[in-house]
XYZ file of C-alpha atoms in Angstrom:
653
model
C 0.000 0.000 0.000
C 1.396 3.377 -0.920
C 1.070 6.515 1.137
C -1.535 7.933 -1.226
C -4.048 5.106 -1.333
C -6.204 6.312 1.528
C -5.959 10.066 1.170
C -9.694 10.326 1.592
C -9.601 8.334 4.800
C -12.251 5.920 3.549
C -11.860 2.204 4.233
C -11.517 -0.233 1.386
C -14.709 -1.883 0.204
C -15.414 -5.416 1.462
C -14.329 -8.361 -0.625
C -16.954 -9.640 -2.963
C -18.867 -6.532 -3.908
C -16.219 -3.919 -3.247
C -15.533 -3.510 -6.941
C -19.134 -2.615 -7.758
C -20.663 0.806 -7.678
C -23.235 -0.296 -5.106
C -20.583 -1.664 -2.760
C -18.517 1.518 -2.945
C -21.581 3.675 -2.310
C -22.460 1.626 0.778
C -18.947 2.119 2.127
C -19.045 5.851 1.389
C -22.425 6.190 3.076
C -21.080 4.364 6.125
C -18.139 6.762 6.312
C -20.466 9.774 5.975
C -22.617 8.440 8.828
C -19.486 7.823 10.896
C -18.328 11.380 10.196
C -21.706 12.704 11.357
C -21.181 10.801 14.586
C -17.743 12.214 15.337
C -16.968 15.350 13.349
C -20.074 17.554 13.439
C -21.238 17.288 17.017
C -19.559 20.526 18.079
C -20.721 22.789 15.297
C -24.061 20.965 15.087
C -24.962 21.800 18.683
C -24.024 25.489 18.465
C -27.688 26.468 17.871
C -28.438 25.431 21.474
C -26.649 28.423 22.983
C -25.538 30.913 20.295
C -28.617 33.110 19.839
C -29.539 33.230 23.532
C -25.931 34.193 24.392
C -26.036 37.140 21.954
C -29.087 38.599 23.716
C -28.192 37.410 27.224
C -28.726 40.095 29.922
C -25.658 38.670 31.674
C -23.462 39.914 28.824
C -21.374 42.936 29.918
C -22.240 44.471 26.525
C -25.864 43.347 25.982
C -27.587 43.578 22.607
C -31.077 45.158 22.873
C -33.861 42.819 21.783
C -35.422 44.670 18.839
C -36.785 43.472 15.498
C -33.917 45.060 13.528
C -31.319 43.573 15.863
C -32.808 40.067 15.589
C -32.741 40.263 11.787
C -29.191 41.595 11.884
C -27.914 38.967 14.331
C -29.505 36.029 12.486
C -28.101 37.345 9.207
C -24.643 37.739 10.763
C -24.798 34.188 12.112
C -25.750 32.803 8.702
C -23.021 34.646 6.817
C -20.400 33.954 9.487
C -21.028 30.219 9.215
C -21.077 30.451 5.424
C -17.821 32.375 5.117
C -15.788 30.832 7.945
C -16.925 27.212 7.831
C -18.087 26.644 4.260
C -15.602 28.884 2.455
C -12.522 28.974 4.717
C -12.587 25.368 5.898
C -14.707 23.171 3.621
C -13.843 24.791 0.282
C -10.310 26.054 1.005
C -8.419 24.742 4.047
C -9.465 21.114 3.614
C -7.772 21.094 0.201
C -4.456 21.752 1.960
C -4.098 18.210 3.272
C -0.867 16.414 4.081
C -1.481 13.088 2.323
C -5.030 13.025 3.663
C -4.277 14.396 7.145
C -5.734 17.747 8.125
C -5.599 20.189 10.995
C -3.238 22.930 12.013
C -0.314 20.519 12.582
C -0.648 19.311 8.987
C -0.459 22.953 7.826
C 2.683 23.468 9.929
C 4.239 20.437 8.241
C 3.385 21.843 4.816
C 4.841 25.248 5.740
C 8.097 23.603 6.830
C 8.228 21.389 3.761
C 7.337 23.959 1.090
C 9.118 27.066 2.354
C 11.526 28.615 -0.121
C 15.154 29.381 0.898
C 14.396 33.114 1.043
C 11.288 32.504 3.115
C 12.705 30.401 5.923
C 12.430 33.163 8.483
C 8.784 33.777 7.551
C 8.110 30.027 7.540
C 9.686 29.706 10.993
C 7.546 32.523 12.355
C 4.408 31.016 10.825
C 5.285 27.575 12.187
C 5.635 29.102 15.679
C 2.279 30.838 15.206
C 0.837 27.500 14.111
C 2.133 25.845 17.268
C 0.325 28.511 19.282
C -2.818 27.727 17.273
C -2.423 24.040 18.088
C -1.953 24.985 21.736
C -5.186 27.004 21.621
C -6.940 23.987 20.152
C -6.111 22.081 23.346
C -7.939 24.847 25.220
C -10.881 24.413 22.848
C -10.799 20.670 23.574
C -11.149 21.384 27.277
C -13.886 24.019 27.033
C -16.094 22.367 24.384
C -17.211 19.321 26.418
C -17.917 21.524 29.423
C -20.028 24.167 27.654
C -21.732 21.754 25.237
C -22.950 19.218 27.786
C -23.849 21.935 30.300
C -25.928 23.791 27.695
C -27.900 20.650 26.848
C -28.498 19.535 30.426
C -29.627 23.081 31.234
C -32.673 22.248 29.117
C -33.935 20.539 32.277
C -34.687 24.015 33.654
C -37.094 24.578 30.774
C -39.055 21.339 31.109
C -38.700 20.793 34.878
C -37.359 23.781 36.880
C -37.116 21.718 40.083
C -34.236 19.732 38.537
C -31.946 22.762 38.229
C -29.719 21.677 41.134
C -28.942 18.393 39.348
C -27.537 20.034 36.217
C -23.881 20.083 37.314
C -23.807 16.524 38.789
C -25.528 15.084 35.691
C -23.100 16.954 33.423
C -20.105 15.587 35.341
C -21.409 12.010 35.168
C -21.959 12.260 31.403
C -18.452 13.634 30.841
C -16.826 10.869 32.897
C -18.710 8.237 30.887
C -17.688 9.876 27.595
C -13.968 9.850 28.354
C -14.177 6.314 29.740
C -15.289 4.915 26.352
C -12.620 6.670 24.280
C -10.331 3.625 24.323
C -12.897 1.762 22.192
C -11.985 4.020 19.262
C -13.678 6.582 17.042
C -15.040 4.010 14.607
C -17.049 2.280 17.336
C -18.179 5.625 18.744
C -19.079 6.879 15.256
C -21.251 3.852 14.494
C -23.273 4.536 17.635
C -23.321 8.328 17.352
C -23.931 8.613 13.598
C -27.635 7.679 13.658
C -28.114 9.873 16.750
C -26.704 12.880 14.902
C -28.880 12.196 11.871
C -31.901 12.253 14.178
C -30.546 15.426 15.799
C -30.138 17.366 12.561
C -33.523 16.253 11.256
C -35.133 17.289 14.558
C -33.572 20.769 14.711
C -34.378 21.300 11.022
C -38.023 20.326 11.623
C -38.270 22.659 14.635
C -36.690 25.408 12.562
C -39.183 24.956 9.744
C -42.042 25.117 12.247
C -40.660 28.359 13.660
C -40.228 29.884 10.210
C -43.827 28.994 9.392
C -44.965 31.228 12.278
C -42.979 34.227 11.023
C -41.893 33.675 7.374
C -40.431 37.179 7.123
C -37.345 35.885 8.971
C -36.183 34.385 5.656
C -35.190 37.898 4.621
C -32.285 37.559 7.083
C -30.548 35.330 4.508
C -29.786 38.507 2.570
C -26.327 39.923 3.402
C -27.822 43.414 3.436
C -29.266 42.803 6.918
C -25.870 41.757 8.278
C -24.143 44.738 6.660
C -26.814 47.210 7.821
C -26.577 45.828 11.365
C -22.789 46.288 11.347
C -22.812 49.698 9.678
C -25.830 51.221 11.431
C -25.228 49.810 14.935
C -21.491 49.142 14.981
C -21.186 49.818 18.706
C -23.720 47.069 19.390
C -22.828 44.745 16.512
C -19.117 44.741 17.349
C -19.713 43.389 20.848
C -22.289 40.931 19.485
C -19.550 39.297 17.400
C -18.047 37.859 20.602
C -21.154 35.674 20.957
C -21.900 35.167 17.252
C -18.532 33.414 16.915
C -20.055 30.543 18.915
C -21.907 29.563 15.734
C -18.621 28.464 14.128
C -17.286 26.407 17.013
C -16.110 23.048 15.763
C -14.696 24.313 12.465
C -11.117 23.434 13.449
C -12.193 20.042 14.802
C -13.852 19.419 11.455
C -10.488 20.057 9.755
C -8.403 18.149 12.314
C -10.641 15.078 11.977
C -10.194 14.962 8.191
C -7.678 12.122 8.553
C -10.322 10.061 10.319
C -13.002 10.223 7.627
C -11.702 12.065 4.565
C -12.470 15.396 2.916
C -15.148 14.038 0.580
C -17.230 12.448 3.337
C -17.011 15.509 5.579
C -17.892 17.869 2.705
C -20.934 15.813 1.687
C -22.247 15.589 5.232
C -21.795 19.339 5.784
C -23.403 20.519 2.562
C -26.287 18.042 2.446
C -27.385 17.845 6.083
C -25.443 19.770 8.725
C -25.323 23.251 7.201
C -29.000 23.346 6.108
C -30.190 22.002 9.469
C -28.206 24.569 11.477
C -29.399 27.438 9.250
C -33.035 26.356 9.621
C -32.618 26.188 13.411
C -31.180 29.714 13.615
C -33.922 31.084 11.351
C -36.596 29.293 13.383
C -35.241 30.670 16.659
C -35.159 34.164 15.203
C -38.771 33.801 14.082
C -39.794 32.544 17.531
C -38.151 35.474 19.306
C -39.766 37.971 16.948
C -43.165 36.395 17.583
C -42.642 36.128 21.357
C -39.714 38.092 22.849
C -40.028 36.286 26.215
C -38.646 33.106 24.608
C -35.161 34.660 24.357
C -34.282 32.994 27.678
C -34.038 29.630 25.869
C -35.142 29.955 22.238
C -33.709 26.621 21.156
C -35.685 24.457 23.578
C -38.802 26.644 23.468
C -38.830 26.324 19.673
C -39.839 22.679 20.103
C -43.525 21.852 20.675
C -44.415 21.355 24.332
C -44.838 17.592 23.898
C -41.393 17.304 22.287
C -39.344 19.199 24.877
C -38.348 16.207 26.976
C -37.252 14.249 23.884
C -35.339 17.265 22.535
C -33.511 17.715 25.864
C -32.472 14.059 25.821
C -31.485 14.268 22.158
C -29.570 17.509 22.817
C -27.686 15.828 25.646
C -26.700 12.970 23.357
C -25.714 15.421 20.613
C -23.520 17.493 22.924
C -21.750 14.348 24.064
C -21.002 13.849 20.390
C -19.905 17.491 20.161
C -17.342 16.723 22.821
C -16.249 13.682 20.827
C -15.365 15.892 17.846
C -12.773 17.930 19.714
C -11.493 14.956 21.719
C -10.602 13.061 18.549
C -9.169 16.278 17.129
C -7.006 16.679 20.248
C -5.748 13.112 19.860
C -4.746 13.863 16.255
C -3.039 17.159 17.093
C -1.129 15.694 20.073
C 0.063 12.678 18.104
C 1.249 14.815 15.209
C 2.980 17.248 17.582
C 4.820 14.376 19.290
C 6.004 12.932 16.000
C 7.220 16.339 14.833
C 9.208 16.871 18.052
C 6.982 19.356 19.888
C 5.860 16.900 22.587
C 7.461 13.833 24.182
C 6.864 10.430 22.648
C 3.313 9.500 23.701
C 1.684 6.101 23.917
C -0.718 5.908 20.987
C -3.221 3.160 20.233
C -4.564 2.755 16.709
C -8.222 1.802 16.997
C -9.072 0.979 13.382
C -7.641 -1.578 10.973
C -9.056 0.229 7.938
C -8.567 3.921 8.774
C -5.084 4.676 10.025
C -5.942 8.136 11.358
C -8.212 6.765 14.108
C -6.169 6.781 17.315
C -6.490 6.904 21.085
C -3.927 8.756 23.244
C -4.456 7.757 26.916
C -2.407 10.554 28.501
C -4.273 13.260 26.555
C -7.609 11.570 27.291
C -7.192 11.646 31.068
C -5.681 15.157 31.072
C -8.736 16.418 29.189
C -11.090 14.618 31.584
C -9.578 16.303 34.649
C -9.539 19.698 32.906
C -13.144 19.464 31.700
C -14.466 18.448 35.109
C -12.557 21.339 36.683
C -14.222 23.788 34.292
C -17.684 22.327 34.911
C -17.412 22.679 38.686
C -15.705 26.093 38.487
C -18.048 27.836 35.991
C -21.241 25.766 36.569
C -23.225 27.345 33.650
C -22.776 27.467 29.897
C -23.259 31.246 29.908
C -20.240 31.673 32.183
C -18.095 29.668 29.748
C -19.358 31.298 26.550
C -16.770 34.063 26.244
C -13.898 31.731 27.076
C -15.127 29.435 24.336
C -15.293 32.114 21.650
C -11.714 33.297 22.161
C -10.280 29.782 21.773
C -12.256 29.193 18.600
C -11.601 32.402 16.682
C -7.865 32.620 17.427
C -7.345 29.094 16.087
C -9.463 29.885 13.012
C -7.465 33.048 12.284
C -4.117 31.240 12.502
C -5.403 28.427 10.273
C -6.529 30.972 7.657
C -3.124 32.674 7.676
C -1.221 29.386 7.355
C -3.496 28.178 4.570
C -2.839 31.188 2.344
C 0.915 30.879 2.897
C 0.750 27.221 1.864
C -1.462 28.114 -1.108
C 1.153 30.570 -2.360
C 4.001 28.055 -2.042
C 2.238 24.853 -3.020
C -0.079 25.875 -5.834
C 1.492 29.084 -7.093
C -1.864 30.877 -7.093
C -1.871 34.446 -8.502
C -0.695 36.973 -5.927
C -3.617 39.338 -6.542
C -6.126 36.547 -5.904
C -4.397 35.403 -2.718
C -4.007 38.932 -1.347
C -7.640 39.807 -2.072
C -9.052 36.571 -0.626
C -6.763 36.590 2.407
C -7.524 40.242 3.152
C -11.283 39.654 3.156
C -11.180 36.491 5.285
C -8.560 37.806 7.720
C -10.488 41.086 8.101
C -13.564 39.088 9.135
C -11.510 36.903 11.490
C -9.776 39.984 12.897
C -13.086 41.621 13.783
C -14.120 38.525 15.708
C -10.765 38.437 17.539
C -11.044 42.124 18.465
C -14.589 41.618 19.756
C -13.500 38.703 21.922
C -10.605 40.720 23.349
C -13.215 42.979 24.955
C -14.285 39.937 27.013
C -10.852 39.255 28.502
C -11.998 40.029 32.027
C -15.151 37.949 31.577
C -13.565 34.571 30.796
C -11.731 35.100 27.491
C -8.441 34.996 29.428
C -8.906 31.279 30.102
C -8.184 29.849 26.615
C -5.307 32.300 26.194
C -3.815 31.064 29.468
C -4.280 27.428 28.446
C -2.856 28.134 25.001
C 0.141 30.021 26.366
C 0.846 27.200 28.833
C 0.646 24.528 26.137
C 2.729 26.677 23.763
C 5.417 27.103 26.425
C 5.516 23.362 27.071
C 5.722 22.519 23.360
C 8.442 25.048 22.500
C 10.397 24.197 25.649
C 10.318 20.525 24.729
C 11.494 21.283 21.202
C 14.374 23.441 22.497
C 15.340 20.997 25.267
C 15.258 18.093 22.854
C 17.709 19.924 20.561
C 20.045 20.602 23.519
C 19.961 16.973 24.683
C 20.561 15.717 21.150
C 23.640 17.942 20.768
C 25.014 16.908 24.182
C 24.313 13.278 23.486
C 26.184 13.479 20.187
C 29.195 14.849 22.054
C 29.106 11.928 24.521
C 28.575 9.273 21.897
C 31.264 10.314 19.401
C 31.502 9.493 15.699
C 29.922 6.187 14.674
C 32.158 5.678 11.626
C 35.299 6.213 13.715
C 34.002 3.819 16.367
C 33.267 1.113 13.781
C 36.695 1.643 12.193
C 38.337 1.127 15.593
C 36.364 -2.096 16.013
C 37.451 -3.292 12.572
C 41.180 -2.590 13.003
C 41.366 -3.964 16.552
C 42.006 -0.623 18.271
C 39.131 -1.543 20.588
C 39.890 -5.147 21.645
C 36.698 -7.179 22.070
C 35.504 -10.757 22.239
C 32.795 -11.722 19.748
C 29.755 -13.592 21.065
C 27.189 -15.384 18.935
C 23.846 -13.824 18.180
C 22.358 -10.531 17.047
C 22.231 -7.275 18.979
C 20.014 -4.369 17.933
C 20.973 -0.967 19.355
C 18.405 1.784 18.985
C 20.034 5.110 18.195
C 19.016 8.602 17.074
C 20.939 8.572 13.790
C 23.927 7.306 11.816
C 26.364 9.969 12.968
C 27.084 8.832 16.538
C 27.728 5.536 18.341
C 24.938 4.346 20.681
C 25.831 4.841 24.335
C 24.781 1.251 25.087
C 27.080 -0.139 22.356
C 29.995 2.003 23.479
C 29.496 0.850 27.084
C 29.338 -2.799 25.987
C 32.634 -2.493 24.089
C 34.600 -0.225 26.417
C 33.508 -1.732 29.736
C 32.449 -5.314 28.962
C 34.875 -5.734 26.010
C 32.370 -7.758 24.005
C 30.397 -7.385 20.813
C 27.855 -9.575 19.079
C 28.425 -11.424 15.831
C 25.791 -9.263 14.141
C 25.274 -5.697 15.320
C 22.390 -3.610 13.976
C 22.457 0.077 14.888
C 18.884 1.126 14.231
C 17.411 4.600 13.883
C 13.714 5.345 13.636
C 12.969 8.325 11.415
C 9.584 10.021 11.441
C 8.913 11.690 8.113
C 6.564 14.701 7.833
C 4.004 12.593 5.947
C 1.212 10.446 7.418
C 2.446 7.114 5.968
C 5.617 5.773 4.358
C 5.289 3.140 1.564
C 6.577 -0.332 2.474
C 9.174 -0.200 -0.338
C 10.732 2.884 1.283
C 10.576 1.613 4.857
C 14.235 0.572 5.418
C 17.667 1.812 4.323
C 20.884 -0.113 5.106
C 24.337 1.486 5.496
C 27.399 -0.796 5.852
C 29.385 2.024 7.493
C 32.402 1.508 5.245
C 32.968 -2.149 6.147
C 30.944 -4.750 4.250
C 32.109 -7.813 6.186
C 32.400 -6.826 9.853
C 28.824 -7.701 10.823
C 28.025 -4.110 11.837
C 25.379 -2.191 9.888
C 23.265 0.878 10.349
C 19.556 0.544 9.576
C 17.195 3.481 9.122
C 13.518 2.600 9.533
C 11.134 5.282 8.295
C 7.558 5.824 9.437
C 4.945 8.477 8.832
C 3.661 10.457 11.785
C 0.367 8.520 11.863
C 2.026 5.085 11.925
C 2.934 2.940 14.924
C 6.565 1.765 14.706
C 7.118 -2.019 14.821
C 10.870 -2.659 14.837
C 10.816 -6.506 14.869
C 8.437 -6.479 11.886
C 10.715 -4.079 9.990
C 13.759 -6.281 10.677
C 11.925 -9.293 9.286
C 11.746 -7.608 5.861
C 15.549 -7.433 5.484
C 17.462 -9.712 3.117
C 20.613 -11.490 4.476
C 22.628 -9.900 1.662
C 21.768 -6.493 3.132
C 22.717 -7.425 6.693
C 26.108 -9.088 6.087
C 24.637 -12.462 7.007
C 21.512 -14.004 8.472
C 20.221 -12.184 11.558
C 19.003 -14.347 14.419
C 15.867 -12.318 15.075
C 14.151 -14.967 17.200
C 16.865 -14.614 19.851
C 18.059 -11.064 19.113
C 18.769 -8.755 22.044
C 17.582 -5.151 21.912
C 19.552 -2.425 23.697
C 18.154 0.939 24.742
C 20.105 3.872 26.167
C 18.192 5.549 28.997
C 19.157 9.161 29.635
C 18.796 10.770 33.075
C 18.410 14.528 32.721
C 20.002 16.977 35.156
C 19.947 20.766 35.307
C 23.454 21.870 34.343
C 25.248 25.202 34.842
C 25.368 26.152 31.142
C 22.923 28.922 30.126
C 21.208 26.809 27.477
C 17.739 27.738 28.769
C 16.278 29.643 31.677
C 16.379 27.552 34.845
C 12.577 27.327 35.036
C 12.472 26.028 31.456
C 15.095 23.404 32.291
C 12.916 22.141 35.144
C 9.840 22.254 32.905
C 11.670 20.227 30.245
C 12.769 17.616 32.777
C 9.270 17.407 34.263
C 7.749 16.977 30.792
C 10.182 14.148 30.022
C 8.467 11.993 32.667
C 5.401 11.527 30.446
C 7.498 10.010 27.651
C 6.070 6.662 26.593
C 8.060 3.518 27.262
C 10.415 3.021 24.287
C 10.180 -0.775 24.314
C 6.399 -0.587 24.076
C 6.484 2.267 21.567
C 8.694 0.370 19.139
C 7.161 -3.070 19.694
C 10.281 -4.599 21.306
C 10.054 -7.942 23.152
C 10.293 -7.206 26.880
C 12.220 -10.378 27.772
C 14.998 -9.548 25.294
C 15.325 -5.788 25.865
C 18.280 -4.413 27.870
C 18.246 -0.821 29.180
C 21.568 0.874 29.929
C 21.644 4.234 31.701
C 23.601 7.475 31.398
C 23.064 11.106 32.359
C 23.140 14.412 30.485
C 23.167 17.962 31.824
C 20.625 20.267 30.205
C-alpha cells in the first residue's frame, strides 16, 4: 500500500462486492454516517446556545432585543457560518491536506516542507504561530465538552425547573462516561453516534421549519444586506455581538483536524447536504420565535420545540452534545500525536483503533488530562453562559491562525496568482480579525482562560522542542563518531571478544555511536556477531510506503557484521521494529540475523539541570518534568520485553 491510497480516509470496500458501484456507495455512506457521529457534534450543537448568548442580559455588553437587531444577528450568524466554515474550511483549508491528514499541525508540516530558501524566516515565524494555534486547540478541547454538555443539560430548567440543582452533577457524570469509552476508538463511537446525529439534525431542522412557518419574514435575514446594515448602522452594538456570534462556528477546526479520520469528501458531503442546512433552519426558526414572542429569548432553542417534544429534545440535545465533545477529543488526539512525531511533545503512547482507517487513534495521557480539565471547568463555571466568552476566544484565534497558514501554503504549493491570494486573504482575515477584536473585549469575563491554556501549552511545546535539541547535541558529544568507532572495532584498536547472536541498538541517527554499544565495548569488552544500529525516522508525511521503509548502510565495512539501519515511518504510523527487521534480506545485513533470539539495547538518559545557560532555569525544570510523560520506548517500538536491555547514562541540560 502506498502513502496515497487512503488520502480520503475511507476504508476499502469489502471483498466480494467492493468492486461494484453499489458496494462503494455503501462504504461511502457508512463513512459519511461515521463522520456525522464524530466530526459535526460541536458545530451541530451550536444552535443550542448561540442566539440566547447574543441577547443574554448577563453579557457585559448586551444587545437590545429589537426586530432590527434580531434580523441583523440572524443574518450575521448565517453569513459567518457560510464564510468561515463553508468557504474557509470546507472549500479552502481542507484542500491543503498532508497526504489526507488535516488540521493545524498538517499545515505546519506543509509550511516547513514547502518554504523557499528566502522565506525560511517567515516560515519559521508562521510555524511558531501554528504551534500557538495548536496549543489554543487544546484549550478548545477542554472548554467544548464543558459548555456543550452543560448547555444541553440546562434544558432541564425549561421542562422541569425543580431539577436545576442536578444540572452540574448530571453533566459531570456524562463527561466521565464519555472519556471512559474513548479507548474503544472513534469508529465504534461513530457507528453509535452517527444515527443519533442524523436524528438530531432532522429534529432541529423540523423545529426550525415550524418556527419559520410562524414568522416567514425571517427568511429575509438570509440577505447579506441585513448583516451589513446591522454592522454599519449599529457598529457599537454589533461589534460586541460578534463575541457571541462566533459561537456559531465552534467546531470548524475540529472538522479540519478530523479529516484524517473520515476524509475530505465524506465531511464535505455531510456538511453541505445535512449539517449546514439544518443549522441554518434552526437559527432562522429561533429568530422567528423570538420575533413572535420576545419572552422566549431565555431559551429559544428548547422553546422552539412543541411542548410535547421538549423532553425528547432535551435528551437528544444531551446525546448530541456528548457527540460534540467527541469531535474535539478526537481532534485533540490527532493534534497531540502529530505534535509528538514532529518533536513538539514527548513520545506519547498511541493506540490505533481501526484496521481500515489509520488516522483513528487513542492517546491515553491526553484523554485523562482532558477529563480532569473538563471536570474542573464544569465545577468552576457551573453554567454554559459563564463559559461562553472563554469558548469564543479559543475558537476564533485558532481559526485566524489556520486561515493565515493556509494562504501561505497556497502561495508556495499551488502558485496561485498573488492578486487573488491577497484579495481573498484580506477579506477572510479582516472578518476573522473583527471577531478576535470583539472577543478581546471579554478578557476580564472569561476570554483569558483559553489564552492562558494556550500560552501554557505553547510554552511546554516550545520548551520541549528546544530541550530536545540541547539533549541531542550533548548526546552526540558523549557518543562520538559512529564511523570512527566502527573503524576502531574493525582494526582492533578496541579489543573485544565476539559472542554469537544478534544485537540491535536503537540510536538517534547514523552519525554517533549508541551509548549502550559504546558501554558494551569499552567496559564489557564484548560485541555480538551481528550488530544492527537502528534509527527510527519520522517523516513529515502520514504514511511511508513499504518499499521505502528501510535503508541499510554498511558504514564503510561490508564484512564486519556491523550495519546501520534506518527505519522510516509516517507520523500517523505505529513503529514495529521486529516487523521491519523481518523484511531485510541477508545480503543487506552481512549475514543471516538471528531475530528470534536477538537482544535489543536501549540507552536511557537521566536529565540533570546543568550550569550552562542553554535555557532559563525554570524552562530546564519544565523540560525535565515533561520528560516523565514520555512513553516507554520498548512498548512504543514493539520490542520484546524479555529480550530488551536498558543501559543508563546522564546528560546535563
